[in-house]
Amino acid sequence: MSQKRIAVIAGDGIGKEVIPQAVNVMGAVGAAVEMTPFDWGADRYLADKVTVPPDGFAALARDFDAILVGAFGDPRVPSNIHAKEILLGMRCQMDLYANVRPVRLMDASLCPLKGIEPKDVDFVVFRENTEGVYGDLGGVFKKGTPDEVAIQEDVNTRKGVERIISYAFEYCASSKKVDGSSRRRVLMCDKSNAMTHAGGLWQRVFKEVAAAFPQIETQHMYVDALCMQMVRDPRGFDVIVTNNMFGDIITDLAAGLQGGLGMAASANLHPGKTSMFEPVHGSAPPIAGKNIANPFGAILTAAMMLAHLGMTSEAQKIEAAVFEAVRQKKTTADIGGTLGTREAGEWVTEKVANH
Ligand code: NAD
Ligand code: IPM
Ligand code: MN
């Protein structure tokens, strides 16, 4: 296989600690990748006020097969304008419309819920990634006065809604759970009882797309009820599709089921285009630079990227090594181990190198 070209943007905070571990693991597993580091992030912004260099996204799309990202967010940049321009810029301007966030429990000890086993938590959230309230449309009127008005528009296009719902159904029709059984149900999560214009569009499109997949069960939940169900009993979830903001919120909640944000991986996809892969967590400033952040979310993200690029056996080796690390408690403290970020990453690196 020819080498795949990966742009690596570690970013800020713990991104700078976990991404090098993911890079080492990819090297050790023998993945056919050529990695090019990018310095986009808070340090670069503070030095030269550049968030994304001119033509930056076009260069990523032209010169790379995939992008591996850490996290953005730094207290020295109170507006976090760089995070918005780099991360949301990549998602939106590169049109990476499907934010795919798998939720898998690797070991019962990692789940805060009583009596929940790994087989009970194996679902995937498809989050619309280019629209909703993230477009920052709207404005402020009479700013700083008692009469101030702030409007944040929620943008939902038929094209945008249809493509993410279709993607979720196609995934459901073609993918298996970790235990080898078929996926069989797509649940749409919205707030159509209150947000009737946007919710109405999502409801209509969901029914239209579902009609083309008669073998797939459909289900609907309002986002508030879904949150309650997720912490009460996550066993029924299979494929969930939702809008940008609800997807953001429910995937942090879902990360809690897996052992916390340190375990959660994600992909930002547009079939046929250069896609971007990042752990779900942020830059976690309070724990940054202390060698305590869990690198497994980033390492599992690298595995998702390799699988996307066709390197399925390398991806499976990495997942198996992380699984084994969890089983043997060769982990950071957030999930019960005693290792540092580097040591946990090195354990997985050695494991994939020797198998
Ligand atoms: P966060 O994900 O950084 O942290 C939330 C909590 O989870 C914290 O207690 C943190 O210590 C813990 N945590 C996160 N990752 C962990 C890991 N790998 N190992 C162990 N513990 C981990 O979210 P936040 O605190 O809301 O945001 C911090 C900054 O990150 C903000 O600037 C925010 O905007 C940004 N952020 C960026 C991204 C991204 O770039 N993709 C995602 C989320 C938040
Ligand atoms: C995420 C993050 C981002 C989001 C922030 C940093 C803008 O929370 O990737 O989940 O809201 O999408
Ligand atoms: Mn988030």
Coordinates of C-alpha atoms and ligand atoms in Angstrom, one line a residue:
M1 CA 0.0 0.0 0.0
S2 CA 1.3 3.5 -0.8
Q3 CA 2.0 5.7 2.2
K4 CA -1.0 7.8 3.4
R5 CA -0.2 11.4 4.1
I6 CA -1.3 12.6 7.6
A7 CA -1.4 16.2 8.8
V8 CA -0.9 16.1 12.6
I9 CA -2.1 19.2 14.5
A10 CA -1.6 18.5 18.2
G11 CA -2.9 21.9 19.2
D12 CA -3.1 23.0 22.8
G13 CA -2.9 21.7 26.4
I14 CA -3.1 17.9 26.6
G15 CA -3.4 17.7 22.8
K16 CA 0.4 18.2 22.9
E17 CA 0.8 15.2 25.2
V18 CA -1.7 12.7 23.9
I19 CA -1.1 13.1 20.1
P20 CA 2.6 12.2 20.3
Q21 CA 1.5 8.9 21.9
A22 CA -1.0 8.3 19.1
V23 CA 1.8 9.0 16.6
N24 CA 4.2 6.6 18.3
V25 CA 1.6 3.9 18.3
M26 CA 0.9 4.3 14.6
G27 CA 4.6 4.0 13.9
A28 CA 5.0 0.9 16.1
V29 CA 2.1 -0.9 14.5
G30 CA 3.8 -0.4 11.1
A31 CA 1.0 1.8 9.6
A32 CA 2.0 3.0 6.1
V33 CA 1.7 6.7 7.0
E34 CA 3.8 9.7 6.5
M35 CA 3.1 12.3 9.2
T36 CA 3.6 16.0 8.9
P37 CA 3.3 18.2 12.0
F38 CA 1.5 21.5 11.9
D39 CA 2.0 24.2 14.6
W40 CA -1.6 25.6 14.5
G41 CA -2.8 26.5 18.0
A42 CA -2.5 29.0 20.8
D43 CA 1.3 29.3 20.8
R44 CA 1.4 30.1 17.1
Y45 CA -1.6 32.5 17.5
L46 CA 0.1 34.3 20.4
A47 CA 3.3 34.6 18.4
D48 CA 2.1 35.8 15.1
K49 CA -1.7 36.2 15.3
V50 CA -2.2 33.5 12.7
T51 CA -4.9 31.0 13.4
V52 CA -5.2 29.3 10.0
P53 CA -2.6 30.4 7.4
P54 CA -4.0 31.7 4.1
D55 CA -5.0 28.7 2.0
G56 CA -4.5 26.4 5.0
F57 CA -7.6 24.4 4.6
A58 CA -7.1 24.1 0.8
A59 CA -3.6 22.8 1.4
L60 CA -4.9 20.2 3.9
A61 CA -7.5 19.0 1.4
R62 CA -5.0 19.0 -1.5
D63 CA -1.9 17.5 0.2
F64 CA -3.2 15.1 2.8
D65 CA -5.3 11.9 3.1
A66 CA -6.4 12.6 6.6
I67 CA -5.8 15.0 9.6
L68 CA -5.1 14.0 13.2
V69 CA -6.0 16.7 15.7
G70 CA -5.5 17.0 19.4
A71 CA -7.5 19.8 21.0
F72 CA -7.7 23.6 21.0
G73 CA -8.4 26.0 23.9
D74 CA -6.0 28.0 26.0
P75 CA -6.6 30.3 28.9
R76 CA -4.1 32.8 27.4
V77 CA -6.5 33.3 24.5
P78 CA -9.7 34.2 26.4
S79 CA -11.8 34.4 23.3
N80 CA -10.4 31.0 22.0
I81 CA -10.8 32.6 18.6
H82 CA -8.1 30.2 17.3
A83 CA -10.1 27.2 18.4
K84 CA -13.1 28.4 16.6
E85 CA -11.2 29.3 13.4
I86 CA -9.1 26.1 13.3
L87 CA -11.5 23.4 14.6
L88 CA -14.9 24.7 13.6
G89 CA -13.2 26.2 10.5
M90 CA -12.0 22.7 9.4
R91 CA -15.3 21.1 10.1
C92 CA -17.3 23.7 8.2
Q93 CA -15.1 24.9 5.4
M94 CA -13.9 21.4 4.6
D95 CA -17.5 20.4 4.8
L96 CA -16.9 17.5 7.2
Y97 CA -20.6 17.0 7.8
A98 CA -20.6 13.7 9.7
N99 CA -19.1 13.8 13.2
V100 CA -19.0 10.1 14.1
R101 CA -18.5 9.3 17.8
P102 CA -18.5 5.6 18.8
V103 CA -19.4 4.8 22.4
R104 CA -17.9 1.6 23.6
L105 CA -17.4 0.3 27.1
M106 CA -14.1 -1.7 27.2
D107 CA -14.4 -2.9 30.8
A108 CA -17.3 -3.0 33.3
S109 CA -15.1 -1.3 35.9
L110 CA -15.0 1.9 33.7
C111 CA -18.7 2.5 33.7
P112 CA -20.2 4.6 36.5
L113 CA -23.5 2.7 36.2
K114 CA -24.3 -0.4 38.3
G115 CA -24.4 -3.8 36.5
I116 CA -23.5 -2.5 33.1
E117 CA -21.2 -4.8 31.0
P118 CA -19.2 -4.0 27.9
K119 CA -21.9 -5.7 25.7
D120 CA -24.4 -3.2 27.1
V121 CA -22.7 -0.1 25.8
D122 CA -21.9 -0.2 22.0
F123 CA -23.5 2.5 20.1
V124 CA -22.5 5.3 17.7
V125 CA -23.6 8.9 17.6
F126 CA -23.8 10.7 14.3
R127 CA -23.7 14.4 15.0
E128 CA -24.4 16.9 12.2
N129 CA -21.2 18.9 12.0
T130 CA -21.6 22.0 9.8
E131 CA -24.9 23.6 10.7
G132 CA -27.2 24.3 13.7
V133 CA -26.2 27.0 16.1
Y134 CA -22.5 26.5 15.2
G135 CA -22.6 28.8 12.1
D136 CA -22.6 31.8 14.5
L137 CA -25.3 33.5 12.5
G138 CA -27.2 36.2 14.3
G139 CA -26.0 39.3 16.1
V140 CA -26.1 41.5 19.1
F141 CA -28.2 44.7 19.4
K142 CA -27.9 47.5 22.0
K143 CA -24.8 45.7 23.4
G144 CA -23.9 46.6 27.0
T145 CA -27.3 48.3 27.7
P146 CA -30.2 46.9 29.8
D147 CA -32.0 46.4 26.5
E148 CA -29.4 44.2 24.9
V149 CA -30.6 41.5 22.5
A150 CA -28.5 38.5 21.5
I151 CA -29.7 36.3 18.6
Q152 CA -28.0 33.0 17.8
E153 CA -29.6 31.4 14.8
D154 CA -30.2 27.7 14.4
V155 CA -29.5 26.8 10.8
N156 CA -31.0 23.6 9.4
T157 CA -30.9 23.0 5.6
R158 CA -32.7 20.1 3.9
K159 CA -29.4 19.1 2.3
G160 CA -27.6 19.2 5.7
V161 CA -30.3 17.3 7.6
E162 CA -30.7 14.7 4.8
R163 CA -27.1 13.8 4.4
I164 CA -26.4 13.2 8.1
I165 CA -29.5 11.1 8.5
S166 CA -28.7 9.1 5.4
Y167 CA -25.2 8.6 6.6
A168 CA -26.5 7.2 9.9
F169 CA -28.9 4.8 8.1
E170 CA -26.2 3.7 5.7
Y171 CA -23.8 3.0 8.6
C172 CA -26.5 1.1 10.4
A173 CA -27.3 -1.0 7.4
S174 CA -23.6 -1.9 6.8
S175 CA -22.0 -2.1 10.2
K176 CA -21.7 -4.6 13.0
K177 CA -21.4 -4.3 16.7
V178 CA -18.2 -5.4 18.5
D179 CA -19.8 -8.7 19.3
G180 CA -20.4 -9.4 15.6
S181 CA -24.2 -8.8 15.6
S182 CA -25.8 -6.5 13.1
R183 CA -26.8 -3.0 13.9
R184 CA -30.6 -2.7 13.5
R185 CA -32.0 0.6 14.9
V186 CA -31.6 4.3 14.2
L187 CA -32.8 6.7 16.8
M188 CA -33.3 10.4 16.0
C189 CA -32.8 12.8 18.9
D190 CA -34.3 16.3 18.6
K191 CA -36.3 18.9 20.5
S192 CA -39.1 19.1 18.0
N193 CA -41.7 19.7 20.7
A194 CA -40.2 23.1 21.3
M195 CA -38.2 23.9 18.2
T196 CA -40.9 23.2 15.7
H197 CA -39.5 24.7 12.5
A198 CA -36.1 22.9 12.7
G199 CA -37.6 19.9 14.5
G200 CA -40.3 19.6 11.8
L201 CA -37.7 19.4 9.1
W202 CA -35.7 16.8 10.9
Q203 CA -38.9 14.7 11.6
R204 CA -40.0 14.8 7.9
V205 CA -36.5 14.0 6.5
F206 CA -36.1 11.2 9.1
K207 CA -39.3 9.5 7.9
E208 CA -38.4 10.0 4.2
V209 CA -34.9 8.5 4.6
A210 CA -36.1 5.7 6.8
A211 CA -38.6 4.6 4.1
A212 CA -35.6 3.5 2.0
F213 CA -34.3 1.2 4.8
P214 CA -37.3 -1.0 5.7
Q215 CA -35.1 -3.5 7.5
I216 CA -34.0 -0.8 10.0
E217 CA -36.1 0.0 13.0
T218 CA -36.6 3.6 13.8
Q219 CA -37.0 5.4 17.1
H220 CA -37.3 9.0 18.3
M221 CA -36.5 10.6 21.6
Y222 CA -36.5 14.2 22.7
V223 CA -33.0 15.1 23.8
D224 CA -33.9 15.7 27.4
A225 CA -35.5 12.3 27.8
L226 CA -32.6 10.7 25.9
C227 CA -30.1 12.1 28.5
M228 CA -32.1 10.6 31.3
Q229 CA -32.2 7.2 29.6
M230 CA -28.5 7.3 28.9
V231 CA -27.6 7.4 32.5
R232 CA -30.5 5.1 33.6
D233 CA -30.1 2.3 31.1
P234 CA -27.9 2.7 27.9
R235 CA -28.6 -0.9 26.7
G236 CA -31.1 -0.1 24.0
F237 CA -28.9 2.4 22.1
D238 CA -27.6 1.4 18.7
V239 CA -27.2 4.3 16.1
I240 CA -28.2 7.8 17.2
V241 CA -28.5 10.7 14.8
T242 CA -28.8 14.3 16.0
N243 CA -28.0 17.9 15.3
N244 CA -24.7 19.7 16.0
M245 CA -25.3 21.0 19.5
F246 CA -27.3 18.1 20.9
G247 CA -24.6 15.8 19.5
D248 CA -21.9 17.8 21.3
I249 CA -23.7 17.5 24.6
I250 CA -24.8 13.9 24.5
T251 CA -21.4 12.6 23.4
D252 CA -19.7 14.1 26.5
L253 CA -22.5 12.4 28.5
A254 CA -21.9 9.2 26.6
A255 CA -18.1 9.5 27.1
G256 CA -19.0 9.2 30.8
L257 CA -20.4 5.7 30.2
Q258 CA -17.0 4.6 28.7
G259 CA -14.8 5.8 31.5
G260 CA -14.7 9.5 30.8
L261 CA -13.5 11.9 28.1
G262 CA -10.1 10.3 28.1
M263 CA -11.6 7.2 26.4
A264 CA -13.7 8.8 23.6
A265 CA -12.7 8.9 20.0
S266 CA -14.2 10.7 17.0
A267 CA -14.1 11.2 13.2
N268 CA -15.2 14.2 11.2
L269 CA -16.0 12.8 7.8
H270 CA -17.1 13.7 4.3
P271 CA -16.9 10.6 2.1
G272 CA -14.3 11.2 -0.6
K273 CA -12.8 14.2 1.0
T274 CA -9.8 14.6 3.4
S275 CA -11.3 13.9 6.8
M276 CA -10.3 14.9 10.3
F277 CA -9.9 12.7 13.4
E278 CA -9.8 14.0 17.0
P279 CA -10.5 12.7 20.5
V280 CA -13.7 14.0 21.9
H281 CA -12.0 15.7 24.8
G282 CA -10.7 19.3 24.9
S283 CA -7.3 20.7 25.9
A284 CA -8.1 20.3 29.7
P285 CA -5.9 23.2 30.9
P286 CA -5.9 22.2 34.6
I287 CA -4.2 18.9 33.9
A288 CA -2.1 20.0 30.9
G289 CA 1.7 19.5 31.2
K290 CA 1.5 17.1 34.1
N291 CA 1.8 13.8 32.2
I292 CA -1.6 12.7 33.7
A293 CA -4.0 13.0 30.7
N294 CA -5.3 9.7 29.3
P295 CA -3.9 9.1 25.8
F296 CA -6.3 6.3 24.9
G297 CA -9.0 8.6 23.4
A298 CA -6.3 9.9 21.0
I299 CA -4.8 6.5 20.3
L300 CA -8.3 5.0 19.6
T301 CA -8.9 8.0 17.3
A302 CA -5.7 7.2 15.4
A303 CA -7.1 3.6 15.0
M304 CA -10.4 5.1 13.6
M305 CA -8.3 7.1 11.1
L306 CA -6.3 4.0 10.0
A307 CA -9.5 2.0 9.6
H308 CA -10.9 4.8 7.5
L309 CA -7.8 4.8 5.3
G310 CA -8.1 1.0 4.7
M311 CA -5.6 -0.2 7.3
T312 CA -8.1 -2.3 9.2
S313 CA -5.6 -4.9 10.6
E314 CA -3.4 -2.1 12.1
A315 CA -6.5 -0.4 13.5
Q316 CA -7.6 -3.7 15.1
K317 CA -4.2 -4.3 16.6
I318 CA -4.3 -0.9 18.2
E319 CA -7.8 -1.4 19.6
A320 CA -6.8 -4.8 21.0
A321 CA -3.7 -3.3 22.7
V322 CA -5.8 -0.6 24.3
F323 CA -8.3 -3.1 25.4
E324 CA -5.5 -5.2 27.0
A325 CA -4.1 -2.1 28.7
V326 CA -7.5 -1.4 30.2
R327 CA -7.9 -5.0 31.3
Q328 CA -4.4 -5.1 32.9
K329 CA -4.9 -1.5 34.4
K330 CA -1.9 -0.2 32.5
T331 CA -3.6 3.1 32.4
T332 CA -3.7 6.6 33.7
A333 CA -5.4 7.5 37.0
D334 CA -8.7 8.7 35.5
I335 CA -9.6 5.1 34.7
G336 CA -8.0 3.5 37.7
G337 CA -4.3 2.9 36.8
T338 CA -1.1 4.4 38.1
L339 CA 0.7 5.2 34.8
G340 CA 1.4 8.6 33.3
T341 CA 0.4 9.7 29.8
R342 CA 3.8 8.7 28.4
E343 CA 4.0 5.4 30.2
A344 CA 0.4 4.4 29.2
G345 CA 1.2 5.3 25.6
E346 CA 4.5 3.4 25.7
W347 CA 2.7 0.3 27.0
V348 CA 0.4 0.3 24.1
T349 CA 3.3 1.2 21.7
E350 CA 5.3 -1.8 22.9
K351 CA 2.2 -4.1 22.8
V352 CA 1.5 -3.3 19.1
A353 CA 5.2 -3.5 18.2
N354 CA 5.5 -7.0 19.6
H355 CA 2.3 -8.5 18.0
Ligands
NAD1 P1 -12.2 19.1 28.5 O1 -12.6 18.0 27.6 O2 -10.9 19.7 28.2 O3 -12.2 18.7 30.0 C1 -13.3 18.3 30.7 C2 -12.9 17.4 31.9 O4 -12.4 16.1 31.4 C3 -11.8 18.0 32.7 O5 -12.1 17.6 34.1 C4 -10.6 17.3 32.2 O6 -9.5 17.2 33.2 C5 -11.1 15.9 31.8 N1 -10.4 15.3 30.7 C6 -10.5 15.7 29.4 N2 -9.7 14.9 28.7 C7 -9.0 14.1 29.5 C8 -8.0 13.1 29.3 N3 -7.6 12.8 28.1 N4 -7.6 12.4 30.4 C9 -8.1 12.7 31.6 N5 -9.0 13.6 31.9 C10 -9.5 14.3 30.8 O7 -13.4 20.2 28.4 P2 -13.4 21.7 29.0 O8 -12.8 21.7 30.3 O9 -14.9 22.1 28.9 O10 -12.7 22.6 28.0 C11 -11.3 23.0 28.1 C12 -10.9 23.7 26.8 O11 -10.9 22.7 25.7 C13 -11.8 24.8 26.4 O12 -11.1 25.8 25.8 C14 -12.7 24.2 25.4 O13 -13.3 25.1 24.5 C15 -11.7 23.3 24.7 N6 -12.3 22.1 24.0 C16 -11.7 21.8 22.8 C17 -12.2 20.7 22.1 C18 -11.5 20.3 20.8 O14 -10.5 21.0 20.4 N7 -11.9 19.3 20.1 C19 -13.1 19.9 22.7 C20 -13.7 20.2 23.9 C21 -13.3 21.3 24.5
IPM2 C1 -16.2 19.1 20.6 C2 -16.0 20.5 21.3 C3 -16.2 21.6 20.3 C4 -17.7 21.6 19.9 C5 -15.9 23.0 20.9 C6 -14.4 23.1 21.3 C7 -16.2 24.2 20.0 O1 -16.7 20.6 22.4 O2 -15.5 18.9 19.6 O3 -17.0 18.4 21.1 O4 -18.6 22.1 20.5 O5 -17.9 20.9 18.9
MN3 MN -17.7 18.8 22.9

